[in-house]
């Protein structure tokens, strides 16, 4: 009986603690009393949301702070949306979260989670006052997806030791100056866009990255991918300001695209042998020579080059399954590619044009040219005469001969 006297209250207490640490719905925190429900929990089975209209005390500036000290794991999501007076959020012991979403926290300048190492989905959107992440050391090492957009972050210290990530999307962070990530593979998509480091440009480095599914880079001042071997879908570079791109170990890509990189002067992919979709180089105004693809053998999609280059060398090319379009504003010798077309190495529609006023992409222009003269498919030469010569002067010459 005495044993039962102690056992039953203990069981009741344990049941109460279990109930506090488990919720099939979402625990909403609007006050310190609500947060105290987590005080006895090291693992909280459920989701936690911090209320938009917090009843926490305000400081002299009208700002509020939320601190939770004990919980280590939240199996569901941790969500804070539009808490416009929240300036500081701290979970001192939290190590793992299902999903982590911070949206519309316009004055939050401090985020402290020094023990956090793992999340499923991370979404930081519209956090203009947040300049740094206090995620401790090593910080976040594992995530399925990461989205950081429209924040005041100047660096990603705290997530730069990620070893695993499926989707990584960093965009429109105007103060962000550097991204350096230790991840070895990206199984879905990498997108780095419109982060301009206060107009000085964003530097990016992925020193250990070997494989990726889809990669897009925009508005970067430098891109380093020294270990990259394979991209199964597109690898695209748009509107960047780097001068050279060198990927010494890349052997294959789905599509390969360089568009509007206005300072680009050199591309070197010495081990690349296969492009399994579109191969596009367009409107890179400083790129005069395309000669860094010495082993490229197969293009399974279209090859589409337009710009003002004077030289294109693809010495190992054995197959282009789609259309071939090469147009340049410079004088250009198409004879090597004429031969490839004749030999059926190029299997789709073939266009090679030099001295074009407006070099265009696939579907513009027709025929072939070398040194500025355009030939039709029948082999006739049509000189590129100025409009005045093509009209009045030529007609006058014919009249002289007749007379």
Short mmCIF file of C-alpha atoms in Angstrom, two decimals:
data_model
loop_
_atom_site.label_atom_id
_atom_site.label_comp_id
_atom_site.label_asym_id
_atom_site.label_seq_id
_atom_site.Cartn_x
_atom_site.Cartn_y
_atom_site.Cartn_z
CA UNK A 1 0.00 0.00 0.00
CA UNK A 2 2.83 2.38 0.90
CA UNK A 3 4.44 1.64 -2.50
CA UNK A 4 1.17 2.47 -4.23
CA UNK A 5 0.96 5.73 -2.27
CA UNK A 6 4.21 6.92 -3.87
CA UNK A 7 3.79 5.26 -7.26
CA UNK A 8 0.43 6.69 -8.20
CA UNK A 9 1.37 10.36 -7.65
CA UNK A 10 4.62 9.77 -9.54
CA UNK A 11 2.73 8.30 -12.46
CA UNK A 12 0.29 11.19 -12.39
CA UNK A 13 3.17 13.66 -12.42
CA UNK A 14 4.84 11.83 -15.30
CA UNK A 15 1.57 11.83 -17.21
CA UNK A 16 1.22 15.56 -16.71
CA UNK A 17 4.78 16.16 -17.89
CA UNK A 18 4.19 13.94 -20.93
CA UNK A 19 1.03 15.86 -21.78
CA UNK A 20 2.94 19.15 -21.54
CA UNK A 21 5.68 17.80 -23.84
CA UNK A 22 3.38 16.45 -26.52
CA UNK A 23 0.74 18.04 -28.71
CA UNK A 24 -0.94 16.63 -31.77
CA UNK A 25 -1.61 20.20 -32.86
CA UNK A 26 0.51 23.30 -32.33
CA UNK A 27 1.60 24.91 -29.07
CA UNK A 28 1.07 28.66 -29.48
CA UNK A 29 3.29 30.93 -27.40
CA UNK A 30 1.83 34.36 -26.75
CA UNK A 31 3.24 34.97 -23.27
CA UNK A 32 5.94 33.86 -20.85
CA UNK A 33 3.39 31.55 -19.20
CA UNK A 34 2.87 29.76 -22.51
CA UNK A 35 6.62 29.36 -22.97
CA UNK A 36 6.91 27.89 -19.47
CA UNK A 37 5.05 24.81 -20.75
CA UNK A 38 8.33 23.85 -22.44
CA UNK A 39 10.36 24.27 -19.25
CA UNK A 40 10.09 20.60 -18.26
CA UNK A 41 10.69 19.27 -21.81
CA UNK A 42 13.92 18.20 -23.39
CA UNK A 43 11.97 16.83 -26.38
CA UNK A 44 8.73 18.42 -27.49
CA UNK A 45 6.65 16.17 -29.75
CA UNK A 46 4.69 18.59 -31.88
CA UNK A 47 4.97 22.06 -33.40
CA UNK A 48 5.52 25.44 -31.76
CA UNK A 49 4.29 28.79 -33.07
CA UNK A 50 5.06 32.18 -31.58
CA UNK A 51 2.02 34.44 -31.76
CA UNK A 52 1.94 37.54 -33.96
CA UNK A 53 0.52 39.67 -31.14
CA UNK A 54 2.86 38.77 -28.29
CA UNK A 55 1.87 39.67 -24.73
CA UNK A 56 5.51 39.82 -23.64
CA UNK A 57 6.74 42.98 -21.85
CA UNK A 58 8.22 45.67 -24.09
CA UNK A 59 11.45 47.57 -23.53
CA UNK A 60 11.80 51.34 -23.85
CA UNK A 61 11.85 51.01 -27.62
CA UNK A 62 8.71 48.92 -27.71
CA UNK A 63 10.65 45.74 -28.50
CA UNK A 64 10.02 42.22 -27.17
CA UNK A 65 12.22 39.20 -26.48
CA UNK A 66 11.40 35.49 -26.32
CA UNK A 67 13.75 33.08 -24.55
CA UNK A 68 13.31 29.32 -24.09
CA UNK A 69 16.12 27.55 -22.27
CA UNK A 70 15.52 23.81 -21.81
CA UNK A 71 14.02 22.15 -24.85
CA UNK A 72 16.53 20.33 -27.08
CA UNK A 73 14.33 18.84 -29.78
CA UNK A 74 11.12 19.99 -31.45
CA UNK A 75 9.88 17.18 -33.66
CA UNK A 76 7.48 19.41 -35.58
CA UNK A 77 7.93 22.99 -36.79
CA UNK A 78 9.02 26.17 -35.07
CA UNK A 79 7.22 29.09 -36.72
CA UNK A 80 7.33 32.83 -36.09
CA UNK A 81 5.39 35.02 -38.53
CA UNK A 82 4.78 38.78 -38.52
CA UNK A 83 5.71 39.34 -34.88
CA UNK A 84 6.60 42.92 -35.73
CA UNK A 85 7.88 43.90 -32.25
CA UNK A 86 10.05 40.83 -31.68
CA UNK A 87 13.69 41.89 -31.58
CA UNK A 88 15.34 38.81 -30.04
CA UNK A 89 14.60 35.09 -30.24
CA UNK A 90 16.64 32.63 -28.18
CA UNK A 91 16.42 28.86 -27.77
CA UNK A 92 19.58 28.22 -25.76
CA UNK A 93 19.52 24.39 -25.81
CA UNK A 94 17.68 23.60 -29.07
CA UNK A 95 19.57 21.14 -31.27
CA UNK A 96 17.04 19.80 -33.74
CA UNK A 97 13.83 21.10 -35.37
CA UNK A 98 11.51 19.66 -37.99
CA UNK A 99 10.89 22.91 -39.85
CA UNK A 100 12.13 26.38 -38.92
CA UNK A 101 10.25 29.36 -40.37
CA UNK A 102 10.86 33.03 -39.61
CA UNK A 103 8.82 35.38 -41.81
CA UNK A 104 8.13 39.11 -41.65
CA UNK A 105 10.07 39.89 -38.46
CA UNK A 106 11.02 43.43 -39.41
CA UNK A 107 12.90 44.44 -36.23
CA UNK A 108 14.44 41.13 -35.16
CA UNK A 109 18.17 41.72 -34.94
CA UNK A 110 19.25 38.79 -32.76
CA UNK A 111 18.70 35.08 -33.33
CA UNK A 112 20.47 32.87 -30.79
CA UNK A 113 20.47 29.08 -31.09
CA UNK A 114 24.03 28.12 -30.18
CA UNK A 115 23.34 24.36 -30.07
CA UNK A 116 21.33 24.02 -33.30
CA UNK A 117 22.76 21.49 -35.78
CA UNK A 118 19.82 20.00 -37.68
CA UNK A 119 16.60 21.18 -39.35
CA UNK A 120 14.40 19.67 -42.03
CA UNK A 121 13.31 22.90 -43.73
CA UNK A 122 14.68 26.35 -42.98
CA UNK A 123 12.82 29.41 -44.30
CA UNK A 124 14.05 32.90 -43.39
CA UNK A 125 12.05 35.53 -45.30
CA UNK A 126 11.83 39.31 -44.81
CA UNK A 127 14.20 39.75 -41.86
CA UNK A 128 15.80 43.08 -42.80
CA UNK A 129 17.33 43.81 -39.36
CA UNK A 130 18.99 40.41 -38.95
CA UNK A 131 22.69 40.77 -39.80
CA UNK A 132 24.24 37.66 -38.21
CA UNK A 133 23.27 34.15 -37.11
CA UNK A 134 24.25 32.90 -33.66
CA UNK A 135 24.18 29.17 -34.33
CA UNK A 136 27.39 28.38 -32.46
CA UNK A 137 30.13 26.02 -33.60
CA UNK A 138 29.87 23.95 -35.76
CA UNK A 139 26.42 25.41 -36.37
CA UNK A 140 23.91 23.88 -38.75
CA UNK A 141 25.29 20.73 -40.41
CA UNK A 142 22.20 19.02 -41.84
CA UNK A 143 19.11 20.33 -43.65
CA UNK A 144 16.78 19.16 -46.36
CA UNK A 145 16.05 22.63 -47.71
CA UNK A 146 17.30 26.15 -47.00
CA UNK A 147 15.61 29.36 -48.20
CA UNK A 148 17.04 32.73 -47.13
CA UNK A 149 15.57 35.75 -48.88
CA UNK A 150 15.32 39.48 -48.20
CA UNK A 151 17.35 39.54 -45.00
CA UNK A 152 20.06 41.86 -43.69
CA UNK A 153 22.60 39.04 -43.38
CA UNK A 154 26.14 39.93 -44.43
CA UNK A 155 27.40 36.35 -44.11
CA UNK A 156 26.07 32.84 -43.62
CA UNK A 157 28.33 31.97 -40.70
CA UNK A 158 26.35 29.43 -38.72
CA UNK A 159 25.18 27.42 -41.71
CA UNK A 160 28.46 27.35 -43.66
CA UNK A 161 29.32 23.91 -42.25
CA UNK A 162 26.33 22.21 -43.85
CA UNK A 163 27.31 18.72 -44.96
CA UNK A 164 23.94 17.67 -46.37
CA UNK A 165 21.27 19.71 -48.15
CA UNK A 166 18.72 18.94 -50.86
CA UNK A 167 17.69 22.48 -51.84
CA UNK A 168 19.70 25.63 -51.17
CA UNK A 169 18.17 28.95 -52.27
CA UNK A 170 19.78 32.26 -51.27
CA UNK A 171 18.32 35.33 -52.98
CA UNK A 172 17.80 39.09 -52.61
CA UNK A 173 19.99 39.59 -49.55
CA UNK A 174 21.49 42.97 -50.40
CA UNK A 175 24.21 42.97 -47.72
CA UNK A 176 25.39 39.40 -48.28
CA UNK A 177 29.01 39.40 -49.41
CA UNK A 178 30.13 35.79 -49.21
CA UNK A 179 28.77 32.26 -49.34
CA UNK A 180 31.13 29.42 -48.53
CA UNK A 181 29.55 26.02 -48.01
CA UNK A 182 31.17 22.67 -47.15
CA UNK A 183 28.42 20.53 -48.66
CA UNK A 184 29.51 17.61 -50.88
CA UNK A 185 26.26 17.06 -52.80
CA UNK A 186 23.05 18.95 -53.55
CA UNK A 187 20.34 16.49 -54.50
CA UNK A 188 17.74 18.95 -55.76
CA UNK A 189 18.59 22.57 -56.60
CA UNK A 190 21.08 25.32 -55.79
CA UNK A 191 20.01 28.89 -56.58
CA UNK A 192 22.18 31.92 -55.75
CA UNK A 193 20.54 35.09 -57.08
CA UNK A 194 20.47 38.88 -56.59
CA UNK A 195 22.71 39.06 -53.53
CA UNK A 196 24.90 42.01 -54.40
CA UNK A 197 27.02 42.65 -51.29
CA UNK A 198 26.01 46.33 -51.41
CA UNK A 199 26.87 46.34 -55.13
CA UNK A 200 30.40 44.99 -54.70
CA UNK A 201 29.18 41.53 -55.69
CA UNK A 202 28.82 38.21 -53.93
CA UNK A 203 31.70 35.74 -53.78
CA UNK A 204 30.73 32.07 -53.68
CA UNK A 205 32.76 29.00 -52.87
CA UNK A 206 31.77 25.34 -52.71
CA UNK A 207 35.17 23.68 -52.22
CA UNK A 208 33.87 20.15 -51.51
CA UNK A 209 30.83 20.02 -53.80
CA UNK A 210 31.09 17.08 -56.22
CA UNK A 211 27.56 16.42 -57.50
CA UNK A 212 24.42 18.50 -57.95
CA UNK A 213 21.12 18.21 -59.75
CA UNK A 214 20.46 21.81 -60.81
CA UNK A 215 22.57 24.94 -60.22
CA UNK A 216 21.83 28.60 -60.99
CA UNK A 217 24.12 31.54 -60.28
CA UNK A 218 23.15 35.20 -60.81
CA UNK A 219 24.89 38.44 -59.80
CA UNK A 220 28.02 36.82 -58.39
CA UNK A 221 31.48 38.39 -58.55
CA UNK A 222 33.29 35.05 -58.23
CA UNK A 223 32.31 31.38 -58.28
CA UNK A 224 34.56 28.56 -57.13
CA UNK A 225 33.63 24.92 -57.82
CA UNK A 226 36.99 23.12 -57.75
CA UNK A 227 35.65 19.64 -56.90
CA UNK A 228 32.49 19.62 -59.02
CA UNK A 229 32.26 16.49 -61.20
CA UNK A 230 28.68 16.16 -62.38
CA UNK A 231 25.49 18.21 -62.70
CA UNK A 232 22.57 16.07 -63.86
CA UNK A 233 20.35 18.96 -64.99
CA UNK A 234 21.27 22.58 -65.79
CA UNK A 235 24.36 24.47 -64.70
CA UNK A 236 23.56 28.10 -65.49
CA UNK A 237 25.37 31.43 -65.08
CA UNK A 238 23.37 34.62 -65.70
CA UNK A 239 24.35 38.26 -65.24
CA UNK A 240 27.46 37.61 -63.16
CA UNK A 241 30.55 39.84 -63.02
CA UNK A 242 33.33 37.26 -62.70
CA UNK A 243 36.07 37.39 -65.37
CA UNK A 244 37.00 33.72 -65.51
CA UNK A 245 35.27 30.44 -64.76
CA UNK A 246 37.30 27.30 -64.12
CA UNK A 247 35.88 23.91 -63.10
CA UNK A 248 38.84 21.54 -63.43
CA UNK A 249 36.98 18.32 -62.57
CA UNK A 250 33.59 18.75 -64.25
CA UNK A 251 33.02 15.87 -66.69
CA UNK A 252 29.31 16.12 -67.54
CA UNK A 253 26.34 18.44 -67.23
CA UNK A 254 22.69 18.35 -68.22
CA UNK A 255 22.59 21.82 -69.75
CA UNK A 256 25.44 24.34 -69.67
CA UNK A 257 24.50 28.02 -69.97
CA UNK A 258 26.48 31.29 -69.86
CA UNK A 259 24.29 34.34 -70.54
CA UNK A 260 24.88 38.09 -69.94
CA UNK A 261 28.09 37.71 -67.96
CA UNK A 262 29.44 41.05 -69.15
CA UNK A 263 33.01 40.76 -67.78
CA UNK A 264 33.63 37.12 -68.64
CA UNK A 265 36.79 36.64 -70.71
CA UNK A 266 37.62 32.96 -70.24
CA UNK A 267 35.83 29.64 -69.62
CA UNK A 268 37.91 26.56 -68.88
CA UNK A 269 36.35 23.13 -68.41
CA UNK A 270 39.24 20.85 -69.40
CA UNK A 271 37.63 17.53 -68.37
CA UNK A 272 34.12 18.15 -69.70
CA UNK A 273 33.16 15.42 -72.19
CA UNK A 274 29.35 15.48 -72.37
CA UNK A 275 26.50 17.99 -72.23
CA UNK A 276 23.17 16.18 -72.11
CA UNK A 277 20.87 19.09 -72.99
CA UNK A 278 21.39 22.67 -74.25
CA UNK A 279 24.83 24.22 -74.54
CA UNK A 280 24.36 28.00 -74.66
CA UNK A 281 26.81 30.91 -74.64
CA UNK A 282 25.12 34.25 -75.32
CA UNK A 283 25.77 37.97 -74.87
CA UNK A 284 28.98 37.70 -72.88
CA UNK A 285 30.42 40.86 -74.38
CA UNK A 286 34.08 40.41 -73.35
CA UNK A 287 34.30 36.75 -74.34
CA UNK A 288 36.30 36.72 -77.59
CA UNK A 289 37.57 33.14 -77.57
CA UNK A 290 35.79 29.91 -76.68
CA UNK A 291 38.63 27.42 -76.44
CA UNK A 292 38.48 25.88 -72.98
CA UNK A 293 36.46 22.77 -73.92
CA UNK A 294 39.21 20.56 -75.28
CA UNK A 295 37.57 17.21 -74.43
CA UNK A 296 33.93 18.01 -75.16
CA UNK A 297 32.66 15.21 -77.39
CA UNK A 298 28.87 15.01 -77.18
CA UNK A 299 26.11 17.62 -77.03
CA UNK A 300 22.76 15.82 -76.83
CA UNK A 301 20.69 18.99 -77.15
CA UNK A 302 21.23 22.19 -79.13
CA UNK A 303 24.47 24.15 -79.34
CA UNK A 304 23.57 27.85 -79.32
CA UNK A 305 26.38 30.46 -79.37
CA UNK A 306 25.90 34.18 -80.01
CA UNK A 307 28.19 37.09 -79.22
CA UNK A 308 31.26 38.80 -80.63
CA UNK A 309 33.83 36.01 -80.37
CA UNK A 310 36.51 35.58 -83.02
CA UNK A 311 37.41 31.99 -82.22
CA UNK A 312 35.51 28.86 -81.22
CA UNK A 313 37.43 25.61 -80.81
CA UNK A 314 35.75 22.29 -80.06
CA UNK A 315 38.44 19.86 -81.24
CA UNK A 316 36.95 16.68 -79.74
CA UNK A 317 33.36 17.21 -80.90
CA UNK A 318 31.84 14.03 -82.36
CA UNK A 319 28.11 14.62 -81.99
CA UNK A 320 25.57 17.44 -81.73
CA UNK A 321 22.12 15.87 -81.69
CA UNK A 322 20.15 19.12 -81.77
CA UNK A 323 20.44 22.32 -83.77
CA UNK A 324 23.75 24.15 -84.15
CA UNK A 325 23.59 27.95 -84.08
CA UNK A 326 26.74 30.08 -84.03
CA UNK A 327 26.43 33.81 -84.71
CA UNK A 328 29.01 36.50 -84.03
CA UNK A 329 29.52 40.15 -84.85
CA UNK A 330 33.19 39.48 -85.62
CA UNK A 331 34.76 38.09 -88.77
CA UNK A 332 34.63 34.34 -88.37
CA UNK A 333 35.77 31.26 -90.26
CA UNK A 334 33.01 28.64 -90.23
CA UNK A 335 34.85 26.08 -92.37
CA UNK A 336 35.60 23.66 -89.51
CA UNK A 337 31.94 23.56 -88.50
CA UNK A 338 30.83 23.40 -92.15
CA UNK A 339 32.78 20.15 -92.33
CA UNK A 340 31.19 18.82 -89.16
CA UNK A 341 27.78 19.57 -90.61
CA UNK A 342 28.65 17.83 -93.88
CA UNK A 343 29.90 14.79 -91.97
CA UNK A 344 26.66 14.60 -89.94
CA UNK A 345 28.45 15.25 -86.67
CA UNK A 346 25.92 18.07 -86.41
CA UNK A 347 22.54 16.39 -86.88
CA UNK A 348 20.09 19.26 -86.42
CA UNK A 349 19.63 22.51 -88.32
CA UNK A 350 22.98 24.17 -88.94
CA UNK A 351 23.63 27.92 -88.83
CA UNK A 352 27.02 29.62 -88.73
CA UNK A 353 27.17 33.37 -89.39
CA UNK A 354 29.93 35.93 -88.96
CA UNK A 355 29.85 39.73 -89.23
CA UNK A 356 26.32 39.89 -87.90
CA UNK A 357 25.03 43.28 -86.82
CA UNK A 358 22.80 41.61 -84.23
CA UNK A 359 24.02 38.09 -83.48
CA UNK A 360 21.01 36.07 -82.44
CA UNK A 361 20.13 32.86 -80.71
CA UNK A 362 18.75 29.69 -82.17
CA UNK A 363 16.01 30.34 -84.72
CA UNK A 364 17.50 33.62 -86.03
CA UNK A 365 19.60 33.85 -89.21
CA UNK A 366 20.14 31.10 -91.74
CA UNK A 367 22.85 29.53 -93.88
CA UNK A 368 26.57 29.64 -93.15
CA UNK A 369 29.23 32.27 -93.36
CA UNK A 370 32.98 32.65 -93.21
CA UNK A 371 34.87 35.92 -92.95
CA UNK A 372 31.73 38.00 -93.24
CA UNK A 373 30.28 36.51 -96.44
CA UNK A 374 27.01 34.64 -96.21
CA UNK A 375 26.43 31.50 -98.22
CA UNK A 376 23.09 29.92 -98.92
CA UNK A 377 22.63 26.18 -98.71
CA UNK A 378 23.29 26.05 -102.49
CA UNK A 379 26.76 27.51 -101.97
CA UNK A 380 26.26 30.92 -103.56
CA UNK A 381 28.09 33.91 -102.08
CA UNK A 382 26.15 36.96 -101.02
CA UNK A 383 28.36 39.91 -100.02
CA UNK A 384 27.30 41.90 -97.00
CA UNK A 385 26.89 45.22 -98.83
CA UNK A 386 25.76 48.42 -97.10
CA UNK A 387 22.23 49.46 -97.91
CA UNK A 388 23.32 52.41 -100.05
CA UNK A 389 25.67 50.21 -102.06
CA UNK A 390 22.97 47.58 -102.45
CA UNK A 391 20.71 50.26 -103.94
CA UNK A 392 21.75 53.42 -105.76
CA UNK A 393 25.46 52.76 -106.43
CA UNK A 394 25.03 49.27 -107.83
CA UNK A 395 22.20 50.44 -110.09
CA UNK A 396 24.38 53.29 -111.39
CA UNK A 397 27.19 50.87 -112.20
CA UNK A 398 24.87 48.62 -114.20
CA UNK A 399 23.62 51.60 -116.20
CA UNK A 400 27.21 52.54 -117.07
CA UNK A 401 27.89 49.07 -118.42
CA UNK A 402 24.71 49.06 -120.47
CA UNK A 403 25.46 52.46 -121.94
#
